mmCIF file of C-alpha atoms in Angstrom:
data_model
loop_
_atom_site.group_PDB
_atom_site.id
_atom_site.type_symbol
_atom_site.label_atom_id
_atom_site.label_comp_id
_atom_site.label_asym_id
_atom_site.label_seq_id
_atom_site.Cartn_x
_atom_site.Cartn_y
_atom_site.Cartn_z
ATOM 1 C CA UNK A 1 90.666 78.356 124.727
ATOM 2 C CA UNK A 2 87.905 80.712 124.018
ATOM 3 C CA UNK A 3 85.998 82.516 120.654
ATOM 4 C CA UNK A 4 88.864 84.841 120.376
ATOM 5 C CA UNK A 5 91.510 81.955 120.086
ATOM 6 C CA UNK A 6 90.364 80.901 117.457
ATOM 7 C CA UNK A 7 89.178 83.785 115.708
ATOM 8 C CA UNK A 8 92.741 84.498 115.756
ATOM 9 C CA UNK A 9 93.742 81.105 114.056
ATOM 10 C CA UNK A 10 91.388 81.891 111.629
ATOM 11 C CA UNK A 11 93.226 85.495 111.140
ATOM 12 C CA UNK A 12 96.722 83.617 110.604
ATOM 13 C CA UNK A 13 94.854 81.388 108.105
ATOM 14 C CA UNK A 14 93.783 84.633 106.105
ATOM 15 C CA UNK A 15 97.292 85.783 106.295
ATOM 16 C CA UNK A 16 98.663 83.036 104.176
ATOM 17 C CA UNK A 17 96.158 84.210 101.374
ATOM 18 C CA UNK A 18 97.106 87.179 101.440
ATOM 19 C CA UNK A 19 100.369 86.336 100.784
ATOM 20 C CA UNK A 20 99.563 84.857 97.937
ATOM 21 C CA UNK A 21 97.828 87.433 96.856
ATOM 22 C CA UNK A 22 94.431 85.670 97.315
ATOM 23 C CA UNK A 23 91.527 87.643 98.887
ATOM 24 C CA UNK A 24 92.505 87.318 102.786
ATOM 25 C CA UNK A 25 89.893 85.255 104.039
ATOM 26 C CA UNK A 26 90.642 82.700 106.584
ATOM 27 C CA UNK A 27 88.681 79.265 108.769
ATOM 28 C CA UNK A 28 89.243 77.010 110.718
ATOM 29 C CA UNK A 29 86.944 74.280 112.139
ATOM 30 C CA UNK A 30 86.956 73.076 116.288
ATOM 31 C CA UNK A 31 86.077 69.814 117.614
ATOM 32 C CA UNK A 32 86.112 69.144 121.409
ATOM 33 C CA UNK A 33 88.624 71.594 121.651
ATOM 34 C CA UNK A 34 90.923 71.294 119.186
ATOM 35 C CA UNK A 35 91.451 72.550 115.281
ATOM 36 C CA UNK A 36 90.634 69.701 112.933
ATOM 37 C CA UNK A 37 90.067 71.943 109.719
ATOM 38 C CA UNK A 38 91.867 75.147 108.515
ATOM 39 C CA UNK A 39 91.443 76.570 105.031
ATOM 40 C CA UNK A 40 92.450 80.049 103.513
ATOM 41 C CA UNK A 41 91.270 81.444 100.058
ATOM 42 C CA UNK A 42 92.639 79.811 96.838
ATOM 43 C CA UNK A 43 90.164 80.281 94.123
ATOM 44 C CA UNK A 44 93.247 82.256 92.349
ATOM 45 C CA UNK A 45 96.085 79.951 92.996
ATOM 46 C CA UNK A 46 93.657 76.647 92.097
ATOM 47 C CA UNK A 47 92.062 78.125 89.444
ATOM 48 C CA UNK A 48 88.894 76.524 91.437
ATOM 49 C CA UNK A 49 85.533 79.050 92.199
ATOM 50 C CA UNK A 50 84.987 77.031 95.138
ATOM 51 C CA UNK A 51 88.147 76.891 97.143
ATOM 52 C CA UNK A 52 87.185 79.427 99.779
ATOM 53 C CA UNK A 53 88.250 79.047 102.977
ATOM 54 C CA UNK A 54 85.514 77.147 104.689
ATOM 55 C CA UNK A 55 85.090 74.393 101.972
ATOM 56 C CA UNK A 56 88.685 73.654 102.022
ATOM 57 C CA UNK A 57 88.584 73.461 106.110
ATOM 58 C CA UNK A 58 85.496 71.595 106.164
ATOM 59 C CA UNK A 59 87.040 68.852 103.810
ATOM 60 C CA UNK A 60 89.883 68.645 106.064
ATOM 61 C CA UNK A 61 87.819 68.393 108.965
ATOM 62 C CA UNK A 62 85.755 65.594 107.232
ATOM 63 C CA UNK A 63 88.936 64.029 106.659
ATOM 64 C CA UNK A 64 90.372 64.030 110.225
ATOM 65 C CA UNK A 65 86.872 62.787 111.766
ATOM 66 C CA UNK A 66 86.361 60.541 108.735
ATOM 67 C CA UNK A 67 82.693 61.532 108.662
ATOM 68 C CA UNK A 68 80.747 64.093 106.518
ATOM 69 C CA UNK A 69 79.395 64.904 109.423
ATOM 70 C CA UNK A 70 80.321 67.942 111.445
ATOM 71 C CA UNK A 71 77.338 67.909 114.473
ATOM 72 C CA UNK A 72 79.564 68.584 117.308
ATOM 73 C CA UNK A 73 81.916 71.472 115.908
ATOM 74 C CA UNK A 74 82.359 74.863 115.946
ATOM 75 C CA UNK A 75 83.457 76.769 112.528
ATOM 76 C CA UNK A 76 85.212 80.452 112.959
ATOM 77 C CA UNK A 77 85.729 82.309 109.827
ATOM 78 C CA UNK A 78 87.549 85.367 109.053
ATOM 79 C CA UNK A 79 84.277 86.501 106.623
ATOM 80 C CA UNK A 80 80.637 85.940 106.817
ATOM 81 C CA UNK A 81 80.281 83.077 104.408
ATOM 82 C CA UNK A 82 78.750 83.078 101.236
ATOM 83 C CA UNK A 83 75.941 81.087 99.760
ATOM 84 C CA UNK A 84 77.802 78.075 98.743
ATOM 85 C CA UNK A 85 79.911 77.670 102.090
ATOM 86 C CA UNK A 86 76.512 77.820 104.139
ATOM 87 C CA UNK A 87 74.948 75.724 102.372
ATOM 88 C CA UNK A 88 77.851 73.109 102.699
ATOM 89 C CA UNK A 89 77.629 73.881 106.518
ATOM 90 C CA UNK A 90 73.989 73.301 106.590
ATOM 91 C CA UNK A 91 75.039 70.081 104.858
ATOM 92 C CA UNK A 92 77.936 69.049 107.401
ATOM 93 C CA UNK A 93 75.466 70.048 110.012
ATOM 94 C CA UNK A 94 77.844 71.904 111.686
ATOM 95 C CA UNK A 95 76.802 73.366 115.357
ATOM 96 C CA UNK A 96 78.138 76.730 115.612
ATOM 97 C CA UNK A 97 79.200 79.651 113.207
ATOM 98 C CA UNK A 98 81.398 82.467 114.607
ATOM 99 C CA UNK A 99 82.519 84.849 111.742
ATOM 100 C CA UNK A 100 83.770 88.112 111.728
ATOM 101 C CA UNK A 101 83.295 90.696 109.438
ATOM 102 C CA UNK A 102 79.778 91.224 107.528
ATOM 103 C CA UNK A 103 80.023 90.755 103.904
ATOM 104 C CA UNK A 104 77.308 93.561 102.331
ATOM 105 C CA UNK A 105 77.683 91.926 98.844
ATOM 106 C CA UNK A 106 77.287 88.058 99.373
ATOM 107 C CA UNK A 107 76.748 87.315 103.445
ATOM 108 C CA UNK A 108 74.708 84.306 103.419
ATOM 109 C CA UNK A 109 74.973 83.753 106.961
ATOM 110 C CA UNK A 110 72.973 87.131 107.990
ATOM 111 C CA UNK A 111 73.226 89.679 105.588
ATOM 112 C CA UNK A 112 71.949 88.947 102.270
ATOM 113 C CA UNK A 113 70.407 85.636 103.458
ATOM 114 C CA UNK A 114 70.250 83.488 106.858
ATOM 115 C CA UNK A 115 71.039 80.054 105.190
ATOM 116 C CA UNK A 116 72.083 79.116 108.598
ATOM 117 C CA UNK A 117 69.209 79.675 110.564
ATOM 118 C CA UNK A 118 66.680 79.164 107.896
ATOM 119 C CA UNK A 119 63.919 76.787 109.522
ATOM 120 C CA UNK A 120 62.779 75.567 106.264
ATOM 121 C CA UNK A 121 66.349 73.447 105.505
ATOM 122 C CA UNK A 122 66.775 69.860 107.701
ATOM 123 C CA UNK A 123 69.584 71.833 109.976
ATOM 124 C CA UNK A 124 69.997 75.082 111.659
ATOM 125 C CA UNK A 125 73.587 76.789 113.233
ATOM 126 C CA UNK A 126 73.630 78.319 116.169
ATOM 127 C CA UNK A 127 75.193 81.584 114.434
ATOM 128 C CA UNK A 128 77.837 84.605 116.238
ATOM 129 C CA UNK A 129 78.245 87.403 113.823
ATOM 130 C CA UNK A 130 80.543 90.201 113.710
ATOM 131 C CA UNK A 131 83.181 89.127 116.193
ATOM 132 C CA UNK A 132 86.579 90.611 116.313
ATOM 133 C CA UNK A 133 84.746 91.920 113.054
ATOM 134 C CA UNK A 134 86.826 95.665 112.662
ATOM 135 C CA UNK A 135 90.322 93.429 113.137
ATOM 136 C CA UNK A 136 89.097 91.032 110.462
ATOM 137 C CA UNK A 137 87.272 93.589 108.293
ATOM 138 C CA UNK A 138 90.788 95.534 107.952
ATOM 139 C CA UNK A 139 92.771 92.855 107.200
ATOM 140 C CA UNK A 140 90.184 92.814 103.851
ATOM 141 C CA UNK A 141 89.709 96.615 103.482
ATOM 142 C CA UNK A 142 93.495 96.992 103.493
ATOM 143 C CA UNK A 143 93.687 94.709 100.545
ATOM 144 C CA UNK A 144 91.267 95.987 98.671
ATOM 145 C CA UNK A 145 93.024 99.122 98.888
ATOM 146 C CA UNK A 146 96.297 98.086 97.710
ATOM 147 C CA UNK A 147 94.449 96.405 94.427
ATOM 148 C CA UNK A 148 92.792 99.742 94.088
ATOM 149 C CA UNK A 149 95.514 101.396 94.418
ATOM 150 C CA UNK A 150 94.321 103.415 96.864
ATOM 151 C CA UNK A 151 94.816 105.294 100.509
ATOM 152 C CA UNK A 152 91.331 105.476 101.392
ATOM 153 C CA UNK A 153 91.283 102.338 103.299
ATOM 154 C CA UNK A 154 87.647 101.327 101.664
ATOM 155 C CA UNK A 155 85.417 99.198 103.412
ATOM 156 C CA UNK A 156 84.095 97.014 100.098
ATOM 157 C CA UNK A 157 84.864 93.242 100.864
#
């Protein structure tokens, strides 16, 4: 099982938001190997501003290691993560980001900031940006589009 593998978990995991009409953004979180943490967008359905998909598959992956600790594991999401997801990475201490698409308006991971790799903060991730990123980028683009209502297949996430 490779990058792509799971990338494409991660894309299944943004599928269910979109299905509930949630923005489709999708994570899940690896440990030796295996998924221990998936989470998909729910701010909408929860009513909660901070059920994106990373915090919900980092609490599940806290859960199934029964640590708050996440030093070994590798975290593939769907969207570059905002400010408050890398900053609860930073926090789990996580080892390895792999995202796809860039997020212009609030990438924390490179774009706007590089939480992640800031030297300053007591942990840095080892951080993979912009893979499978035009397959994950459409997924958002083409929902987007449909809220707009539409055809011009916009690239604003």
């Amino acid at each position: 099982m490779d990058d792509e593998y799971f990338m494409r978990a991660a894309l299944r995991e943004a599928k269910r938001a979109e299905e509930l009409e949630e923005v489709p953004v999708g994570c899940v979180i690896v440990f030796e190997g295996k998924i221990i943490g998936k989470g998909f967008n729910q701010t909408e359905s929860l009513q909660d501003p901070t059920a994106h998909a990373e915090m919900i598959a980092i609490t599940a992956a806290a859960g199934h290691l029964e640590s708050r600790r996440l030093e070994t594991c590798t975290v593939y999401a769907t969207l570059e993560p905002c400010v408050m997801c890398c900053g609860a990475l930073v926090l789990a201490r996580v080892a390895r980001l792999v995202f796809g698409a860039y997020d212009p308006k609030a990438g924390a991971a490179e774009t706007l900031y590089s939480i992640p790799s800031d030297k300053r903060l007591n942990h840095t991730i080892e951080i993979t940006g912009g893979f499978l990123a035009e397959e994950c980028g459409s997924i958002l683009a083409e929902f987007f589009s449909r809220l707009r209502g539409d055809r011009n297949g916009g690239k604003e996430y």
